[in-house]
Each structure stands twice: as structure tokens, then as C-alpha cells.
CSV table of C-alpha atoms in Angstrom, one decimal:
chain,number,residue,atom,x,y,z
A,1,UNK,CA,-17.1,30.7,3.1
A,2,UNK,CA,-17.8,28.1,5.7
A,3,UNK,CA,-18.1,30.7,8.4
A,4,UNK,CA,-21.1,32.3,6.7
A,5,UNK,CA,-24.2,30.3,7.4
A,6,UNK,CA,-27.9,30.4,7.1
A,7,UNK,CA,-30.5,28.7,9.3
A,8,UNK,CA,-32.8,26.2,7.7
A,9,UNK,CA,-36.4,25.9,8.8
A,10,UNK,CA,-37.1,23.0,11.1
A,11,UNK,CA,-39.5,21.5,8.6
A,12,UNK,CA,-36.8,21.3,6.0
A,13,UNK,CA,-34.4,19.3,8.3
A,14,UNK,CA,-34.8,15.6,8.7
A,15,UNK,CA,-35.2,14.5,12.4
A,16,UNK,CA,-32.7,12.0,13.6
A,17,UNK,CA,-35.4,9.5,14.3
A,18,UNK,CA,-33.0,6.6,15.0
A,19,UNK,CA,-32.4,7.9,18.5
A,20,UNK,CA,-35.1,10.4,18.6
A,21,UNK,CA,-32.8,13.3,19.0
A,22,UNK,CA,-34.4,16.7,19.0
A,23,UNK,CA,-33.4,19.2,16.3
A,24,UNK,CA,-30.9,21.8,17.4
A,25,UNK,CA,-29.2,24.9,16.0
A,26,UNK,CA,-26.2,22.9,14.8
A,27,UNK,CA,-28.4,20.6,12.6
A,28,UNK,CA,-30.2,23.6,11.1
A,29,UNK,CA,-27.0,25.3,9.8
A,30,UNK,CA,-26.2,25.4,6.0
A,31,UNK,CA,-23.2,27.0,4.4
A,32,UNK,CA,-24.4,30.0,2.3
A,33,UNK,CA,-21.8,29.7,-0.5
A,34,UNK,CA,-19.9,26.8,-2.2
A,35,UNK,CA,-21.9,24.3,-0.1
A,36,UNK,CA,-21.3,21.4,-2.5
A,37,UNK,CA,-19.4,20.7,-5.7
A,38,UNK,CA,-20.3,18.1,-8.2
A,39,UNK,CA,-17.6,16.3,-10.2
A,40,UNK,CA,-18.0,15.9,-14.0
A,41,UNK,CA,-16.0,12.7,-13.8
A,42,UNK,CA,-17.1,9.3,-12.4
A,43,UNK,CA,-14.0,7.1,-12.5
A,44,UNK,CA,-14.5,3.3,-12.3
A,45,UNK,CA,-13.1,1.4,-9.4
A,46,UNK,CA,-9.5,0.5,-9.8
A,47,UNK,CA,-10.1,-3.1,-9.0
A,48,UNK,CA,-13.1,-5.4,-8.5
A,49,UNK,CA,-14.1,-7.3,-5.3
A,50,UNK,CA,-15.8,-10.6,-4.8
A,51,UNK,CA,-19.1,-9.2,-4.1
A,52,UNK,CA,-19.5,-8.3,-7.7
A,53,UNK,CA,-19.1,-11.9,-8.6
A,54,UNK,CA,-21.6,-13.0,-5.9
A,55,UNK,CA,-24.2,-10.3,-6.7
A,56,UNK,CA,-23.8,-9.2,-10.3
A,57,UNK,CA,-25.5,-6.2,-12.0
A,58,UNK,CA,-28.0,-4.3,-10.0
A,59,UNK,CA,-27.8,-6.7,-7.1
A,60,UNK,CA,-24.6,-5.2,-5.7
A,61,UNK,CA,-24.9,-5.3,-1.8
A,62,UNK,CA,-23.1,-2.1,-1.0
A,63,UNK,CA,-24.8,1.2,-1.7
A,64,UNK,CA,-23.5,2.8,-4.9
A,65,UNK,CA,-20.6,5.0,-5.1
A,66,UNK,CA,-22.8,7.9,-6.2
A,67,UNK,CA,-24.6,9.5,-4.6
A,68,UNK,CA,-24.7,7.3,-1.4
A,69,UNK,CA,-21.1,6.7,-0.5
A,70,UNK,CA,-20.0,9.2,2.3
A,71,UNK,CA,-18.4,9.8,5.5
A,72,UNK,CA,-14.7,8.9,6.2
A,73,UNK,CA,-11.9,11.4,6.3
A,74,UNK,CA,-9.9,13.7,4.1
A,75,UNK,CA,-7.3,14.7,2.8
A,76,UNK,CA,-3.7,13.8,2.2
A,77,UNK,CA,-1.5,14.7,-0.7
A,78,UNK,CA,-0.4,12.0,-3.2
A,79,UNK,CA,2.3,13.3,-5.5
A,80,UNK,CA,3.3,11.9,-8.9
A,81,UNK,CA,6.7,11.1,-7.5
A,82,UNK,CA,5.1,8.7,-5.0
A,83,UNK,CA,3.2,6.7,-7.7
A,84,UNK,CA,4.7,4.1,-9.9
A,85,UNK,CA,4.1,4.8,-13.7
A,86,UNK,CA,1.9,1.8,-14.3
A,87,UNK,CA,-1.3,1.7,-16.3
A,88,UNK,CA,-2.9,5.1,-16.6
A,89,UNK,CA,-1.5,6.4,-13.4
A,90,UNK,CA,0.5,9.4,-14.8
A,91,UNK,CA,-2.3,10.2,-17.2
A,92,UNK,CA,-4.8,10.4,-14.3
A,93,UNK,CA,-2.8,13.2,-12.7
A,94,UNK,CA,-3.1,15.3,-15.8
A,95,UNK,CA,-1.4,18.6,-15.3
A,96,UNK,CA,-1.4,18.3,-11.5
A,97,UNK,CA,1.7,17.5,-9.6
A,98,UNK,CA,-0.4,16.0,-6.9
A,99,UNK,CA,-3.9,14.8,-6.1
A,100,UNK,CA,-5.8,15.0,-2.8
A,101,UNK,CA,-6.9,11.6,-1.4
A,102,UNK,CA,-9.6,10.8,1.1
A,103,UNK,CA,-11.4,7.6,2.4
A,104,UNK,CA,-15.2,7.1,2.3
A,105,UNK,CA,-17.3,4.1,3.3
A,106,UNK,CA,-20.3,2.3,1.8
A,107,UNK,CA,-22.7,0.1,3.9
A,108,UNK,CA,-25.1,-2.6,2.9
A,109,UNK,CA,-28.4,-0.7,3.2
A,110,UNK,CA,-31.7,-2.0,4.4
A,111,UNK,CA,-33.6,-3.9,1.8
A,112,UNK,CA,-37.4,-3.8,1.7
A,113,UNK,CA,-37.6,-7.5,1.2
A,114,UNK,CA,-36.0,-8.2,4.6
A,115,UNK,CA,-39.5,-8.0,6.0
A,116,UNK,CA,-41.1,-10.4,3.5
A,117,UNK,CA,-42.1,-13.6,5.1
A,118,UNK,CA,-42.0,-15.5,1.8
A,119,UNK,CA,-38.3,-14.7,1.4
A,120,UNK,CA,-36.3,-17.6,2.9
A,121,UNK,CA,-34.1,-16.7,5.9
A,122,UNK,CA,-31.2,-18.4,3.9
A,123,UNK,CA,-31.5,-15.7,1.2
A,124,UNK,CA,-31.5,-12.9,3.8
A,125,UNK,CA,-28.5,-14.4,5.4
A,126,UNK,CA,-26.6,-14.0,2.1
A,127,UNK,CA,-26.9,-10.2,2.4
A,128,UNK,CA,-26.8,-9.0,6.0
A,129,UNK,CA,-27.2,-5.3,6.3
A,130,UNK,CA,-25.2,-2.6,8.1
A,131,UNK,CA,-21.9,-4.2,7.1
A,132,UNK,CA,-19.4,-1.6,6.0
A,133,UNK,CA,-16.5,-1.4,3.4
A,134,UNK,CA,-14.3,1.6,2.6
A,135,UNK,CA,-12.6,2.9,-0.5
A,136,UNK,CA,-10.1,5.6,-1.5
A,137,UNK,CA,-10.8,8.5,-3.8
A,138,UNK,CA,-8.5,11.0,-5.4
A,139,UNK,CA,-9.5,14.4,-6.7
A,140,UNK,CA,-7.9,17.5,-8.2
A,141,UNK,CA,-6.6,20.0,-5.6
A,142,UNK,CA,-8.3,22.9,-7.4
A,143,UNK,CA,-11.9,23.9,-8.3
A,144,UNK,CA,-14.0,22.1,-9.6
A,145,UNK,CA,-12.2,19.3,-7.6
A,146,UNK,CA,-13.0,16.6,-10.2
A,147,UNK,CA,-12.6,13.0,-9.1
A,148,UNK,CA,-9.6,11.4,-10.8
A,149,UNK,CA,-9.5,7.9,-9.3
A,150,UNK,CA,-11.1,5.7,-6.8
A,151,UNK,CA,-10.2,2.3,-5.5
A,152,UNK,CA,-12.1,-0.9,-5.0
A,153,UNK,CA,-13.6,-1.8,-1.7
A,154,UNK,CA,-11.5,-2.9,1.3
A,155,UNK,CA,-11.9,-3.3,5.0
A,156,UNK,CA,-9.6,-2.5,7.9
A,157,UNK,CA,-8.8,-5.1,10.4
A,158,UNK,CA,-8.4,-5.9,14.1
A,159,UNK,CA,-5.3,-5.0,16.3
A,160,UNK,CA,-2.5,-7.6,16.3
A,161,UNK,CA,-1.1,-9.2,19.4
A,162,UNK,CA,2.2,-7.4,18.9
A,163,UNK,CA,0.7,-3.9,19.1
A,164,UNK,CA,1.3,-3.4,22.8
A,165,UNK,CA,-1.4,-2.7,25.4
A,166,UNK,CA,-4.8,-3.7,23.9
A,167,UNK,CA,-8.0,-2.1,24.8
A,168,UNK,CA,-9.8,-4.6,27.1
A,169,UNK,CA,-13.0,-4.0,25.3
A,170,UNK,CA,-11.4,-5.2,22.0
A,171,UNK,CA,-12.6,-8.7,22.5
A,172,UNK,CA,-16.1,-7.5,22.1
A,173,UNK,CA,-15.4,-6.4,18.5
A,174,UNK,CA,-14.3,-9.9,17.4
A,175,UNK,CA,-17.9,-11.2,17.8
A,176,UNK,CA,-19.1,-9.1,14.9
A,177,UNK,CA,-17.2,-9.7,11.7
A,178,UNK,CA,-17.8,-8.5,8.1
A,179,UNK,CA,-20.0,-11.2,6.4
A,180,UNK,CA,-21.4,-11.5,2.9
A,181,UNK,CA,-22.7,-14.5,0.9
A,182,UNK,CA,-22.1,-16.8,3.9
A,183,UNK,CA,-18.4,-15.8,3.9
A,184,UNK,CA,-16.8,-14.3,7.0
A,185,UNK,CA,-13.9,-11.9,6.6
A,186,UNK,CA,-11.3,-11.2,9.3
A,187,UNK,CA,-12.3,-7.5,9.9
A,188,UNK,CA,-15.1,-6.0,11.8
A,189,UNK,CA,-18.7,-5.7,10.6
A,190,UNK,CA,-18.4,-2.0,11.0
A,191,UNK,CA,-15.3,0.1,10.6
A,192,UNK,CA,-15.5,3.8,10.3
A,193,UNK,CA,-12.6,6.0,9.4
A,194,UNK,CA,-12.5,9.4,11.0
A,195,UNK,CA,-8.8,10.4,10.8
A,196,UNK,CA,-6.5,10.7,7.8
A,197,UNK,CA,-3.3,12.7,8.3
A,198,UNK,CA,0.3,12.6,7.2
A,199,UNK,CA,2.8,11.3,9.8
A,200,UNK,CA,4.9,14.0,11.3
A,201,UNK,CA,8.3,14.4,9.7
A,202,UNK,CA,7.5,11.6,7.1
A,203,UNK,CA,5.5,12.7,4.1
A,204,UNK,CA,5.6,9.2,2.7
A,205,UNK,CA,3.5,7.7,5.5
A,206,UNK,CA,-0.1,8.4,6.6
A,207,UNK,CA,-1.9,7.7,9.8
A,208,UNK,CA,-5.5,6.3,9.6
A,209,UNK,CA,-7.7,6.3,12.7
A,210,UNK,CA,-10.9,4.3,12.6
A,211,UNK,CA,-13.5,2.7,14.9
A,212,UNK,CA,-14.3,-1.0,15.2
A,213,UNK,CA,-17.9,-1.9,15.6
A,214,UNK,CA,-18.7,1.3,17.4
A,215,UNK,CA,-16.7,0.0,20.4
A,216,UNK,CA,-13.0,0.7,20.2
A,217,UNK,CA,-10.7,2.7,18.0
A,218,UNK,CA,-7.3,2.0,16.4
A,219,UNK,CA,-4.5,4.0,14.6
A,220,UNK,CA,-2.5,2.5,11.8
A,221,UNK,CA,0.4,3.7,9.7
A,222,UNK,CA,0.2,3.1,6.0
A,223,UNK,CA,2.8,4.0,3.4
A,224,UNK,CA,1.7,6.2,0.5
A,225,UNK,CA,3.0,3.5,-1.8
A,226,UNK,CA,0.3,1.2,-0.5
A,227,UNK,CA,-2.3,3.9,-1.1
A,228,UNK,CA,-1.0,4.4,-4.6
A,229,UNK,CA,-1.2,0.7,-5.3
A,230,UNK,CA,-4.9,0.6,-4.3
A,231,UNK,CA,-5.7,3.6,-6.5
A,232,UNK,CA,-3.4,2.7,-9.4
A,233,UNK,CA,-2.7,-1.1,-9.3
A,234,UNK,CA,-0.3,-2.6,-11.8
A,235,UNK,CA,-2.4,-4.3,-14.5
A,236,UNK,CA,0.2,-7.1,-14.7
A,237,UNK,CA,-0.4,-7.9,-11.0
A,238,UNK,CA,-4.2,-8.0,-11.3
A,239,UNK,CA,-5.4,-11.6,-11.2
A,240,UNK,CA,-8.1,-13.8,-9.8
A,241,UNK,CA,-7.2,-15.5,-6.6
A,242,UNK,CA,-8.8,-18.6,-5.1
A,243,UNK,CA,-9.1,-19.0,-1.4
A,244,UNK,CA,-7.0,-22.0,-0.2
């Protein structure tokens, strides 16, 4: 019942110290009932990314899927008929004809050793913080909304030259690119998804809206087949690729 709220005491609400915002009534609100649900499933990522090779084990740069991954946008329907029957895809749906899909993000969080003078700058440069990646997650459409699948990490890129009139401020976003382990990727350091909807009159296509480096925004159309491939990749197509 999201319209039924209770007001938290100010001492129980964390102050937004980053910009020294004062607490207000909005920040003190809490839904009375059904405020959160916890999934009893924790699916593994559908594919691995190079950061797991660079930083194995507990040294992973991006904050863990649970409980830190957050933000993003939700939800669109992904139906069985829109997914290729590869791997465990059909089994993942269970008795459901469709799953709900959202996008969340995970940043490289601040590490306490960034302030250590005895840690070489070259080591710190391998793991710059506040660099963002996103991932997809799919969950059951009915309570308890258990997670059924999640993708590996990906980033969303810059606008192309063929996209029509370009925001004049876009050039500012190219100066800050995603970077890890001294490797630079052709996407912004920060991308933040805030829109995820089905395209009007086309339930096989979705529209994703996201911000680039807190500067400009972009809308992209993505087919649900591409979404399905990220969540349920064909095992026969999974291989290691070397950059040329």
C-alpha cells in the first residue's frame, strides 16, 4: 500500500552529507506495509566479464550484486515466446509465461586504502572509483517476486554521428570514460539508467533512457531478443575473446 506512509524520526534518517542537503518530509517517509521483499534465490550472472580475470576472488572492483546493487529502472515483460530455448532458459521461467525485467547498476566504491601513502599510485590507478556498470535482472511477476536470472555487467555507450542533432554538451562526456586495470572502454565513466519502457505499438522492442556522466541524456531502442541474449546466452556461443 504505497500511499500509506509513516514518518521516520530525523535521527533515524541519514543526512545527505555529500551536498549538505537538509532533511525534509520526503526523505522521512517510509511505506507502512510491503516495504521490501527479499528473494530466496540468488542466481549467478549469465556471463563473466574481464574484471573477474583482473581482480579474482574478493578483489572484485564493482560492489557486490547483493545487497549493494541498486538504482536503474523497471520493468518490462519478457515472455517465453521471446526467448530462444537455449541452456536453462525455459527452465528458468518455471510455470510463468513471462518474467519482469529491470536494469540496475553497480559502481566501484571507495576503498579505504586510497588514502594510504604507502600504496603506489600505479596500484590505485588500476581501480579508479565511481566507475559504473549495469546489469539486467529478471524476476517472477507475482509475490514473493523471486529473482530468476541476472546478466553479467555491461556499459551503455555514446551517441553516434548518425543520430541526428547531437546535444552540444555531449563532447564533455567523452573526456571521462570507463576505465579499469589501465584499460579504457568506449563508454562513459558513469551511465545511469532511469527509463525502461516498451516501445509503443511494438512489444518486441524496449526503450532505455540513461544519463552520461551526469551531463547529457540519451534514448536507445533495444530488441527484446538482445535482452534475452544477455540474460540467457547460448552456451555454444560463449567463448573467450582476445582484443585485437
